[in-house]
Amino acid sequence: MELKKSPKADLESKRNIFVQIGLVVSLGLCLLAFEWTTKVEQASSLGTMAEQVVEDEVIPITRQEEVKPPPPPPPPKVVEVLNIVEDDVEIEDELEIQDTDIDEETAIEVAPVIQEEEEEEEGQVFFIVEDMPEFPGGELALRKFIANAIKYPVIAQENGIQGKVYVNFVVDTDGSVTNARIARGVDQSLDKEALRVVNNLPKWKPGQQRGKPVKVSYTVPINFVLQ
């Protein structure tokens, strides 16, 4: 026996419509729930604000007491001792008063002023004076004399030794060269030759200080160069 159902009673055909209606209704309810507002009842009183009185703090002003220094001690009392002398006693020490009046005839003795002349020590050697000593012909003539007088030591030539030797000496008051010594040397052979040349220098024009010839220290560099 076959079951027969009326097409009008078949709900499967209307299922899609019911689903759509249900979605619309649920969506509407969600929107209504979000848009639902509640009115706040008017409050009769929000409370009272109590005014609190803040008292200003009064800071007492204090002053530091000035410490006064102690008063100075009283000066010592001077006790005056009075010697009572009788009228009959004679005073041995009599006060002599000299006459200070000066007349035209009064002679005044003036002690002579002795000026001590500054004497330079004879052995004093100066380094800088007003007029420095000068070689005859000047600095150029001194260089030419040294260049012509130098004989390069053979030992120094063979060993290739060269350099500048500084010789210090004293120009005496008569212009002669004395006390020659090596201020800064290079080699024993070169130093010896430099001393020989300096000791053979002719007389110089002596240096002068305050118009008087004096001893002056002088330094000459001698350069040894191999060619």
JSON list of C-alpha atoms in Angstrom, two decimals:
[
{"chain": "A", "resi": 1, "resn": "MET", "atom": "CA", "xyz": [0.00, 0.00, 0.00]},
{"chain": "A", "resi": 2, "resn": "GLU", "atom": "CA", "xyz": [1.56, 3.26, -1.04]},
{"chain": "A", "resi": 3, "resn": "LEU", "atom": "CA", "xyz": [1.43, 6.22, 1.25]},
{"chain": "A", "resi": 4, "resn": "LYS", "atom": "CA", "xyz": [0.07, 9.28, -0.34]},
{"chain": "A", "resi": 5, "resn": "LYS", "atom": "CA", "xyz": [0.74, 12.74, 1.08]},
{"chain": "A", "resi": 6, "resn": "SER", "atom": "CA", "xyz": [-0.82, 15.91, 0.05]},
{"chain": "A", "resi": 7, "resn": "PRO", "atom": "CA", "xyz": [1.63, 18.36, -1.45]},
{"chain": "A", "resi": 8, "resn": "LYS", "atom": "CA", "xyz": [0.13, 21.11, 0.69]},
{"chain": "A", "resi": 9, "resn": "ALA", "atom": "CA", "xyz": [0.99, 19.23, 3.88]},
{"chain": "A", "resi": 10, "resn": "ASP", "atom": "CA", "xyz": [4.64, 18.71, 2.79]},
{"chain": "A", "resi": 11, "resn": "LEU", "atom": "CA", "xyz": [6.74, 21.13, 4.84]},
{"chain": "A", "resi": 12, "resn": "GLU", "atom": "CA", "xyz": [10.03, 20.31, 3.16]},
{"chain": "A", "resi": 13, "resn": "SER", "atom": "CA", "xyz": [9.20, 22.59, 0.32]},
{"chain": "A", "resi": 14, "resn": "LYS", "atom": "CA", "xyz": [8.85, 25.56, 2.68]},
{"chain": "A", "resi": 15, "resn": "ARG", "atom": "CA", "xyz": [11.95, 24.86, 4.78]},
{"chain": "A", "resi": 16, "resn": "ASN", "atom": "CA", "xyz": [14.09, 27.50, 3.08]},
{"chain": "A", "resi": 17, "resn": "ILE", "atom": "CA", "xyz": [11.50, 30.18, 3.75]},
{"chain": "A", "resi": 18, "resn": "PHE", "atom": "CA", "xyz": [11.26, 29.25, 7.41]},
{"chain": "A", "resi": 19, "resn": "VAL", "atom": "CA", "xyz": [15.09, 29.35, 7.76]},
{"chain": "A", "resi": 20, "resn": "GLN", "atom": "CA", "xyz": [15.23, 32.79, 6.20]},
{"chain": "A", "resi": 21, "resn": "ILE", "atom": "CA", "xyz": [12.43, 34.07, 8.43]},
{"chain": "A", "resi": 22, "resn": "GLY", "atom": "CA", "xyz": [14.17, 32.68, 11.51]},
{"chain": "A", "resi": 23, "resn": "LEU", "atom": "CA", "xyz": [17.48, 34.38, 10.55]},
{"chain": "A", "resi": 24, "resn": "VAL", "atom": "CA", "xyz": [15.72, 37.71, 9.99]},
{"chain": "A", "resi": 25, "resn": "VAL", "atom": "CA", "xyz": [13.91, 37.47, 13.33]},
{"chain": "A", "resi": 26, "resn": "SER", "atom": "CA", "xyz": [17.09, 36.54, 15.24]},
{"chain": "A", "resi": 27, "resn": "LEU", "atom": "CA", "xyz": [19.02, 39.35, 13.57]},
{"chain": "A", "resi": 28, "resn": "GLY", "atom": "CA", "xyz": [16.27, 41.77, 14.47]},
{"chain": "A", "resi": 29, "resn": "LEU", "atom": "CA", "xyz": [16.31, 40.65, 18.08]},
{"chain": "A", "resi": 30, "resn": "CYS", "atom": "CA", "xyz": [20.11, 41.13, 18.25]},
{"chain": "A", "resi": 31, "resn": "LEU", "atom": "CA", "xyz": [19.86, 44.64, 16.86]},
{"chain": "A", "resi": 32, "resn": "LEU", "atom": "CA", "xyz": [17.05, 45.44, 19.27]},
{"chain": "A", "resi": 33, "resn": "ALA", "atom": "CA", "xyz": [19.12, 44.19, 22.18]},
{"chain": "A", "resi": 34, "resn": "PHE", "atom": "CA", "xyz": [22.06, 46.40, 21.16]},
{"chain": "A", "resi": 35, "resn": "GLU", "atom": "CA", "xyz": [19.91, 49.46, 20.66]},
{"chain": "A", "resi": 36, "resn": "TRP", "atom": "CA", "xyz": [17.92, 49.00, 23.88]},
{"chain": "A", "resi": 37, "resn": "THR", "atom": "CA", "xyz": [18.53, 51.92, 26.23]},
{"chain": "A", "resi": 38, "resn": "THR", "atom": "CA", "xyz": [17.55, 52.39, 29.82]},
{"chain": "A", "resi": 39, "resn": "LYS", "atom": "CA", "xyz": [16.55, 55.76, 31.10]},
{"chain": "A", "resi": 40, "resn": "VAL", "atom": "CA", "xyz": [18.25, 56.90, 34.25]},
{"chain": "A", "resi": 41, "resn": "GLU", "atom": "CA", "xyz": [15.79, 58.02, 36.82]},
{"chain": "A", "resi": 42, "resn": "GLN", "atom": "CA", "xyz": [16.26, 61.58, 37.89]},
{"chain": "A", "resi": 43, "resn": "ALA", "atom": "CA", "xyz": [18.17, 61.66, 41.09]},
{"chain": "A", "resi": 44, "resn": "SER", "atom": "CA", "xyz": [16.71, 63.93, 43.62]},
{"chain": "A", "resi": 45, "resn": "SER", "atom": "CA", "xyz": [20.05, 64.57, 45.24]},
{"chain": "A", "resi": 46, "resn": "LEU", "atom": "CA", "xyz": [23.60, 63.79, 44.24]},
{"chain": "A", "resi": 47, "resn": "GLY", "atom": "CA", "xyz": [24.83, 64.34, 47.73]},
{"chain": "A", "resi": 48, "resn": "THR", "atom": "CA", "xyz": [26.25, 67.40, 49.37]},
{"chain": "A", "resi": 49, "resn": "MET", "atom": "CA", "xyz": [29.83, 68.58, 49.10]},
{"chain": "A", "resi": 50, "resn": "ALA", "atom": "CA", "xyz": [31.19, 69.52, 52.42]},
{"chain": "A", "resi": 51, "resn": "GLU", "atom": "CA", "xyz": [33.51, 72.47, 52.30]},
{"chain": "A", "resi": 52, "resn": "GLN", "atom": "CA", "xyz": [36.68, 71.75, 54.17]},
{"chain": "A", "resi": 53, "resn": "VAL", "atom": "CA", "xyz": [38.38, 74.76, 55.57]},
{"chain": "A", "resi": 54, "resn": "VAL", "atom": "CA", "xyz": [42.12, 74.52, 55.22]},
{"chain": "A", "resi": 55, "resn": "GLU", "atom": "CA", "xyz": [43.87, 76.51, 57.83]},
{"chain": "A", "resi": 56, "resn": "ASP", "atom": "CA", "xyz": [47.02, 78.29, 56.72]},
{"chain": "A", "resi": 57, "resn": "GLU", "atom": "CA", "xyz": [49.98, 76.96, 58.55]},
{"chain": "A", "resi": 58, "resn": "VAL", "atom": "CA", "xyz": [51.68, 79.78, 60.32]},
{"chain": "A", "resi": 59, "resn": "ILE", "atom": "CA", "xyz": [55.42, 79.33, 60.34]},
{"chain": "A", "resi": 60, "resn": "PRO", "atom": "CA", "xyz": [56.92, 81.15, 63.27]},
{"chain": "A", "resi": 61, "resn": "ILE", "atom": "CA", "xyz": [59.81, 83.43, 62.30]},
{"chain": "A", "resi": 62, "resn": "THR", "atom": "CA", "xyz": [62.72, 82.82, 64.53]},
{"chain": "A", "resi": 63, "resn": "ARG", "atom": "CA", "xyz": [65.79, 84.97, 64.76]},
{"chain": "A", "resi": 64, "resn": "GLN", "atom": "CA", "xyz": [69.13, 83.65, 65.73]},
{"chain": "A", "resi": 65, "resn": "GLU", "atom": "CA", "xyz": [70.32, 85.32, 68.80]},
{"chain": "A", "resi": 66, "resn": "GLU", "atom": "CA", "xyz": [73.34, 87.44, 68.15]},
{"chain": "A", "resi": 67, "resn": "VAL", "atom": "CA", "xyz": [76.24, 86.30, 70.21]},
{"chain": "A", "resi": 68, "resn": "LYS", "atom": "CA", "xyz": [77.95, 89.40, 71.40]},
{"chain": "A", "resi": 69, "resn": "PRO", "atom": "CA", "xyz": [81.67, 89.16, 71.93]},
{"chain": "A", "resi": 70, "resn": "PRO", "atom": "CA", "xyz": [82.78, 89.48, 75.46]},
{"chain": "A", "resi": 71, "resn": "PRO", "atom": "CA", "xyz": [83.77, 93.01, 76.43]},
{"chain": "A", "resi": 72, "resn": "PRO", "atom": "CA", "xyz": [87.46, 93.76, 76.36]},
{"chain": "A", "resi": 73, "resn": "PRO", "atom": "CA", "xyz": [89.20, 93.57, 79.66]},
{"chain": "A", "resi": 74, "resn": "PRO", "atom": "CA", "xyz": [89.64, 96.89, 81.36]},
{"chain": "A", "resi": 75, "resn": "PRO", "atom": "CA", "xyz": [93.03, 98.50, 80.90]},
{"chain": "A", "resi": 76, "resn": "PRO", "atom": "CA", "xyz": [95.42, 97.98, 83.75]},
{"chain": "A", "resi": 77, "resn": "LYS", "atom": "CA", "xyz": [95.41, 100.72, 86.23]},
{"chain": "A", "resi": 78, "resn": "VAL", "atom": "CA", "xyz": [98.54, 102.80, 86.27]},
{"chain": "A", "resi": 79, "resn": "VAL", "atom": "CA", "xyz": [99.61, 103.55, 89.73]},
{"chain": "A", "resi": 80, "resn": "GLU", "atom": "CA", "xyz": [101.42, 106.81, 89.83]},
{"chain": "A", "resi": 81, "resn": "VAL", "atom": "CA", "xyz": [104.19, 106.94, 92.36]},
{"chain": "A", "resi": 82, "resn": "LEU", "atom": "CA", "xyz": [104.87, 110.40, 93.56]},
{"chain": "A", "resi": 83, "resn": "ASN", "atom": "CA", "xyz": [108.15, 111.04, 95.18]},
{"chain": "A", "resi": 84, "resn": "ILE", "atom": "CA", "xyz": [107.77, 113.92, 97.54]},
{"chain": "A", "resi": 85, "resn": "VAL", "atom": "CA", "xyz": [110.98, 115.86, 97.74]},
{"chain": "A", "resi": 86, "resn": "GLU", "atom": "CA", "xyz": [111.57, 118.42, 100.41]},
{"chain": "A", "resi": 87, "resn": "ASP", "atom": "CA", "xyz": [112.35, 121.93, 99.37]},
{"chain": "A", "resi": 88, "resn": "ASP", "atom": "CA", "xyz": [115.80, 121.86, 100.94]},
{"chain": "A", "resi": 89, "resn": "VAL", "atom": "CA", "xyz": [117.05, 118.89, 98.83]},
{"chain": "A", "resi": 90, "resn": "GLU", "atom": "CA", "xyz": [119.15, 119.91, 95.86]},
{"chain": "A", "resi": 91, "resn": "ILE", "atom": "CA", "xyz": [118.55, 118.18, 92.53]},
{"chain": "A", "resi": 92, "resn": "GLU", "atom": "CA", "xyz": [121.79, 116.91, 91.06]},
{"chain": "A", "resi": 93, "resn": "ASP", "atom": "CA", "xyz": [120.56, 116.28, 87.51]},
{"chain": "A", "resi": 94, "resn": "GLU", "atom": "CA", "xyz": [119.69, 119.57, 85.97]},
{"chain": "A", "resi": 95, "resn": "LEU", "atom": "CA", "xyz": [117.97, 119.78, 82.63]},
{"chain": "A", "resi": 96, "resn": "GLU", "atom": "CA", "xyz": [120.19, 121.38, 80.06]},
{"chain": "A", "resi": 97, "resn": "ILE", "atom": "CA", "xyz": [118.38, 123.13, 77.24]},
{"chain": "A", "resi": 98, "resn": "GLN", "atom": "CA", "xyz": [120.42, 123.67, 74.13]},
{"chain": "A", "resi": 99, "resn": "ASP", "atom": "CA", "xyz": [119.87, 126.66, 71.95]},
{"chain": "A", "resi": 100, "resn": "THR", "atom": "CA", "xyz": [118.60, 125.43, 68.56]},
{"chain": "A", "resi": 101, "resn": "ASP", "atom": "CA", "xyz": [118.46, 128.81, 66.89]},
{"chain": "A", "resi": 102, "resn": "ILE", "atom": "CA", "xyz": [120.61, 128.90, 63.76]},
{"chain": "A", "resi": 103, "resn": "ASP", "atom": "CA", "xyz": [122.27, 132.10, 62.67]},
{"chain": "A", "resi": 104, "resn": "GLU", "atom": "CA", "xyz": [124.11, 132.96, 59.48]},
{"chain": "A", "resi": 105, "resn": "GLU", "atom": "CA", "xyz": [127.38, 132.44, 61.29]},
{"chain": "A", "resi": 106, "resn": "THR", "atom": "CA", "xyz": [126.48, 128.94, 62.46]},
{"chain": "A", "resi": 107, "resn": "ALA", "atom": "CA", "xyz": [128.64, 126.36, 60.73]},
{"chain": "A", "resi": 108, "resn": "ILE", "atom": "CA", "xyz": [127.07, 123.02, 59.83]},
{"chain": "A", "resi": 109, "resn": "GLU", "atom": "CA", "xyz": [129.39, 120.08, 59.41]},
{"chain": "A", "resi": 110, "resn": "VAL", "atom": "CA", "xyz": [128.38, 117.78, 56.56]},
{"chain": "A", "resi": 111, "resn": "ALA", "atom": "CA", "xyz": [129.98, 114.36, 56.33]},
{"chain": "A", "resi": 112, "resn": "PRO", "atom": "CA", "xyz": [131.43, 113.74, 52.86]},
{"chain": "A", "resi": 113, "resn": "VAL", "atom": "CA", "xyz": [129.67, 111.10, 50.77]},
{"chain": "A", "resi": 114, "resn": "ILE", "atom": "CA", "xyz": [132.10, 108.46, 49.62]},
{"chain": "A", "resi": 115, "resn": "GLN", "atom": "CA", "xyz": [131.09, 106.78, 46.37]},
{"chain": "A", "resi": 116, "resn": "GLU", "atom": "CA", "xyz": [132.48, 103.31, 46.01]},
{"chain": "A", "resi": 117, "resn": "GLU", "atom": "CA", "xyz": [133.44, 102.57, 42.45]},
{"chain": "A", "resi": 118, "resn": "GLU", "atom": "CA", "xyz": [132.29, 99.26, 41.14]},
{"chain": "A", "resi": 119, "resn": "GLU", "atom": "CA", "xyz": [135.35, 97.31, 40.32]},
{"chain": "A", "resi": 120, "resn": "GLU", "atom": "CA", "xyz": [134.99, 94.33, 38.04]},
{"chain": "A", "resi": 121, "resn": "GLU", "atom": "CA", "xyz": [136.84, 91.25, 39.02]},
{"chain": "A", "resi": 122, "resn": "GLU", "atom": "CA", "xyz": [139.80, 90.66, 36.81]},
{"chain": "A", "resi": 123, "resn": "GLY", "atom": "CA", "xyz": [139.07, 86.96, 36.39]},
{"chain": "A", "resi": 124, "resn": "GLN", "atom": "CA", "xyz": [135.34, 87.34, 35.62]},
{"chain": "A", "resi": 125, "resn": "VAL", "atom": "CA", "xyz": [134.24, 85.90, 32.27]},
{"chain": "A", "resi": 126, "resn": "PHE", "atom": "CA", "xyz": [131.18, 87.38, 30.56]},
{"chain": "A", "resi": 127, "resn": "PHE", "atom": "CA", "xyz": [128.84, 85.59, 28.18]},
{"chain": "A", "resi": 128, "resn": "ILE", "atom": "CA", "xyz": [127.00, 88.65, 26.82]},
{"chain": "A", "resi": 129, "resn": "VAL", "atom": "CA", "xyz": [128.49, 92.15, 26.79]},
{"chain": "A", "resi": 130, "resn": "GLU", "atom": "CA", "xyz": [127.66, 95.46, 25.19]},
{"chain": "A", "resi": 131, "resn": "ASP", "atom": "CA", "xyz": [130.31, 95.00, 22.45]},
{"chain": "A", "resi": 132, "resn": "MET", "atom": "CA", "xyz": [130.93, 91.34, 21.64]},
{"chain": "A", "resi": 133, "resn": "PRO", "atom": "CA", "xyz": [134.43, 90.26, 20.53]},
{"chain": "A", "resi": 134, "resn": "GLU", "atom": "CA", "xyz": [134.98, 90.24, 16.78]},
{"chain": "A", "resi": 135, "resn": "PHE", "atom": "CA", "xyz": [137.34, 88.27, 14.54]},
{"chain": "A", "resi": 136, "resn": "PRO", "atom": "CA", "xyz": [139.46, 90.44, 12.20]},
{"chain": "A", "resi": 137, "resn": "GLY", "atom": "CA", "xyz": [137.37, 90.72, 9.06]},
{"chain": "A", "resi": 138, "resn": "GLY", "atom": "CA", "xyz": [134.14, 89.50, 10.62]},
{"chain": "A", "resi": 139, "resn": "GLU", "atom": "CA", "xyz": [132.31, 86.17, 10.70]},
{"chain": "A", "resi": 140, "resn": "LEU", "atom": "CA", "xyz": [132.98, 85.36, 7.05]},
{"chain": "A", "resi": 141, "resn": "ALA", "atom": "CA", "xyz": [136.72, 85.79, 7.51]},
{"chain": "A", "resi": 142, "resn": "LEU", "atom": "CA", "xyz": [136.58, 83.45, 10.55]},
{"chain": "A", "resi": 143, "resn": "ARG", "atom": "CA", "xyz": [134.91, 80.72, 8.49]},
{"chain": "A", "resi": 144, "resn": "LYS", "atom": "CA", "xyz": [137.46, 81.05, 5.69]},
{"chain": "A", "resi": 145, "resn": "PHE", "atom": "CA", "xyz": [140.34, 80.87, 8.17]},
{"chain": "A", "resi": 146, "resn": "ILE", "atom": "CA", "xyz": [138.96, 77.69, 9.76]},
{"chain": "A", "resi": 147, "resn": "ALA", "atom": "CA", "xyz": [138.25, 76.08, 6.37]},
{"chain": "A", "resi": 148, "resn": "ASN", "atom": "CA", "xyz": [141.81, 76.73, 5.18]},
{"chain": "A", "resi": 149, "resn": "ALA", "atom": "CA", "xyz": [143.41, 75.61, 8.46]},
{"chain": "A", "resi": 150, "resn": "ILE", "atom": "CA", "xyz": [141.47, 72.36, 8.84]},
{"chain": "A", "resi": 151, "resn": "LYS", "atom": "CA", "xyz": [143.26, 69.13, 7.98]},
{"chain": "A", "resi": 152, "resn": "TYR", "atom": "CA", "xyz": [140.78, 66.26, 7.94]},
{"chain": "A", "resi": 153, "resn": "PRO", "atom": "CA", "xyz": [142.23, 63.39, 10.03]},
{"chain": "A", "resi": 154, "resn": "VAL", "atom": "CA", "xyz": [143.09, 60.34, 7.93]},
{"chain": "A", "resi": 155, "resn": "ILE", "atom": "CA", "xyz": [141.61, 57.95, 10.51]},
{"chain": "A", "resi": 156, "resn": "ALA", "atom": "CA", "xyz": [138.27, 59.77, 10.41]},
{"chain": "A", "resi": 157, "resn": "GLN", "atom": "CA", "xyz": [138.30, 59.70, 6.58]},
{"chain": "A", "resi": 158, "resn": "GLU", "atom": "CA", "xyz": [138.95, 55.97, 6.46]},
{"chain": "A", "resi": 159, "resn": "ASN", "atom": "CA", "xyz": [136.18, 55.23, 8.97]},
{"chain": "A", "resi": 160, "resn": "GLY", "atom": "CA", "xyz": [133.74, 57.69, 7.36]},
{"chain": "A", "resi": 161, "resn": "ILE", "atom": "CA", "xyz": [133.40, 59.81, 10.52]},
{"chain": "A", "resi": 162, "resn": "GLN", "atom": "CA", "xyz": [131.93, 63.28, 10.09]},
{"chain": "A", "resi": 163, "resn": "GLY", "atom": "CA", "xyz": [129.93, 65.77, 12.13]},
{"chain": "A", "resi": 164, "resn": "LYS", "atom": "CA", "xyz": [129.94, 69.17, 13.79]},
{"chain": "A", "resi": 165, "resn": "VAL", "atom": "CA", "xyz": [132.28, 69.91, 16.70]},
{"chain": "A", "resi": 166, "resn": "TYR", "atom": "CA", "xyz": [131.52, 72.85, 19.03]},
{"chain": "A", "resi": 167, "resn": "VAL", "atom": "CA", "xyz": [134.59, 74.50, 20.57]},
{"chain": "A", "resi": 168, "resn": "ASN", "atom": "CA", "xyz": [134.28, 76.96, 23.44]},
{"chain": "A", "resi": 169, "resn": "PHE", "atom": "CA", "xyz": [137.03, 79.43, 24.27]},
{"chain": "A", "resi": 170, "resn": "VAL", "atom": "CA", "xyz": [137.62, 82.76, 26.00]},
{"chain": "A", "resi": 171, "resn": "VAL", "atom": "CA", "xyz": [138.62, 85.94, 24.21]},
{"chain": "A", "resi": 172, "resn": "ASP", "atom": "CA", "xyz": [140.92, 87.70, 26.68]},
{"chain": "A", "resi": 173, "resn": "THR", "atom": "CA", "xyz": [141.14, 91.44, 27.28]},
{"chain": "A", "resi": 174, "resn": "ASP", "atom": "CA", "xyz": [144.04, 91.66, 24.81]},
{"chain": "A", "resi": 175, "resn": "GLY", "atom": "CA", "xyz": [142.12, 89.68, 22.13]},
{"chain": "A", "resi": 176, "resn": "SER", "atom": "CA", "xyz": [144.04, 86.40, 22.52]},
{"chain": "A", "resi": 177, "resn": "VAL", "atom": "CA", "xyz": [142.21, 83.05, 22.49]},
{"chain": "A", "resi": 178, "resn": "THR", "atom": "CA", "xyz": [142.55, 81.10, 25.77]},
{"chain": "A", "resi": 179, "resn": "ASN", "atom": "CA", "xyz": [140.96, 78.16, 27.60]},
{"chain": "A", "resi": 180, "resn": "ALA", "atom": "CA", "xyz": [139.79, 76.35, 24.47]},
{"chain": "A", "resi": 181, "resn": "ARG", "atom": "CA", "xyz": [137.75, 73.22, 25.22]},
{"chain": "A", "resi": 182, "resn": "ILE", "atom": "CA", "xyz": [135.29, 70.91, 23.47]},
{"chain": "A", "resi": 183, "resn": "ALA", "atom": "CA", "xyz": [131.70, 71.88, 24.27]},
{"chain": "A", "resi": 184, "resn": "ARG", "atom": "CA", "xyz": [130.21, 69.07, 22.16]},
{"chain": "A", "resi": 185, "resn": "GLY", "atom": "CA", "xyz": [132.41, 66.62, 20.31]},
{"chain": "A", "resi": 186, "resn": "VAL", "atom": "CA", "xyz": [132.00, 63.93, 17.63]},
{"chain": "A", "resi": 187, "resn": "ASP", "atom": "CA", "xyz": [135.15, 61.81, 17.60]},
{"chain": "A", "resi": 188, "resn": "GLN", "atom": "CA", "xyz": [138.49, 62.02, 19.37]},
{"chain": "A", "resi": 189, "resn": "SER", "atom": "CA", "xyz": [140.40, 62.69, 16.14]},
{"chain": "A", "resi": 190, "resn": "LEU", "atom": "CA", "xyz": [137.97, 65.40, 14.98]},
{"chain": "A", "resi": 191, "resn": "ASP", "atom": "CA", "xyz": [137.88, 67.02, 18.43]},
{"chain": "A", "resi": 192, "resn": "LYS", "atom": "CA", "xyz": [141.68, 67.15, 18.55]},
{"chain": "A", "resi": 193, "resn": "GLU", "atom": "CA", "xyz": [141.89, 68.81, 15.13]},
{"chain": "A", "resi": 194, "resn": "ALA", "atom": "CA", "xyz": [139.22, 71.36, 16.05]},
{"chain": "A", "resi": 195, "resn": "LEU", "atom": "CA", "xyz": [141.13, 72.34, 19.21]},
{"chain": "A", "resi": 196, "resn": "ARG", "atom": "CA", "xyz": [144.34, 72.73, 17.21]},
{"chain": "A", "resi": 197, "resn": "VAL", "atom": "CA", "xyz": [142.67, 75.12, 14.75]},
{"chain": "A", "resi": 198, "resn": "VAL", "atom": "CA", "xyz": [141.04, 77.23, 17.49]},
{"chain": "A", "resi": 199, "resn": "ASN", "atom": "CA", "xyz": [144.28, 77.54, 19.46]},
{"chain": "A", "resi": 200, "resn": "ASN", "atom": "CA", "xyz": [145.97, 78.90, 16.31]},
{"chain": "A", "resi": 201, "resn": "LEU", "atom": "CA", "xyz": [143.39, 81.66, 15.78]},
{"chain": "A", "resi": 202, "resn": "PRO", "atom": "CA", "xyz": [144.87, 85.17, 15.54]},
{"chain": "A", "resi": 203, "resn": "LYS", "atom": "CA", "xyz": [144.01, 87.84, 18.07]},
{"chain": "A", "resi": 204, "resn": "TRP", "atom": "CA", "xyz": [140.45, 89.13, 18.11]},
{"chain": "A", "resi": 205, "resn": "LYS", "atom": "CA", "xyz": [139.02, 92.53, 18.81]},
{"chain": "A", "resi": 206, "resn": "PRO", "atom": "CA", "xyz": [138.22, 92.11, 22.55]},
{"chain": "A", "resi": 207, "resn": "GLY", "atom": "CA", "xyz": [134.73, 92.56, 23.90]},
{"chain": "A", "resi": 208, "resn": "GLN", "atom": "CA", "xyz": [133.91, 95.65, 25.92]},
{"chain": "A", "resi": 209, "resn": "GLN", "atom": "CA", "xyz": [131.59, 96.30, 28.84]},
{"chain": "A", "resi": 210, "resn": "ARG", "atom": "CA", "xyz": [131.05, 99.95, 29.92]},
{"chain": "A", "resi": 211, "resn": "GLY", "atom": "CA", "xyz": [133.89, 100.98, 27.66]},
{"chain": "A", "resi": 212, "resn": "LYS", "atom": "CA", "xyz": [136.42, 98.59, 29.22]},
{"chain": "A", "resi": 213, "resn": "PRO", "atom": "CA", "xyz": [137.80, 95.41, 27.63]},
{"chain": "A", "resi": 214, "resn": "VAL", "atom": "CA", "xyz": [136.64, 92.27, 29.41]},
{"chain": "A", "resi": 215, "resn": "LYS", "atom": "CA", "xyz": [136.94, 88.51, 29.04]},
{"chain": "A", "resi": 216, "resn": "VAL", "atom": "CA", "xyz": [134.13, 87.03, 26.95]},
{"chain": "A", "resi": 217, "resn": "SER", "atom": "CA", "xyz": [133.18, 83.38, 26.42]},
{"chain": "A", "resi": 218, "resn": "TYR", "atom": "CA", "xyz": [132.69, 82.44, 22.75]},
{"chain": "A", "resi": 219, "resn": "THR", "atom": "CA", "xyz": [131.66, 79.21, 20.96]},
{"chain": "A", "resi": 220, "resn": "VAL", "atom": "CA", "xyz": [132.55, 78.29, 17.36]},
{"chain": "A", "resi": 221, "resn": "PRO", "atom": "CA", "xyz": [131.02, 75.34, 15.44]},
{"chain": "A", "resi": 222, "resn": "ILE", "atom": "CA", "xyz": [133.43, 73.47, 13.11]},
{"chain": "A", "resi": 223, "resn": "ASN", "atom": "CA", "xyz": [131.72, 71.21, 10.61]},
{"chain": "A", "resi": 224, "resn": "PHE", "atom": "CA", "xyz": [133.63, 68.17, 9.27]},
{"chain": "A", "resi": 225, "resn": "VAL", "atom": "CA", "xyz": [132.06, 66.87, 6.04]},
{"chain": "A", "resi": 226, "resn": "LEU", "atom": "CA", "xyz": [133.43, 64.16, 3.75]},
{"chain": "A", "resi": 227, "resn": "GLN", "atom": "CA", "xyz": [133.27, 64.94, 0.04]}
]
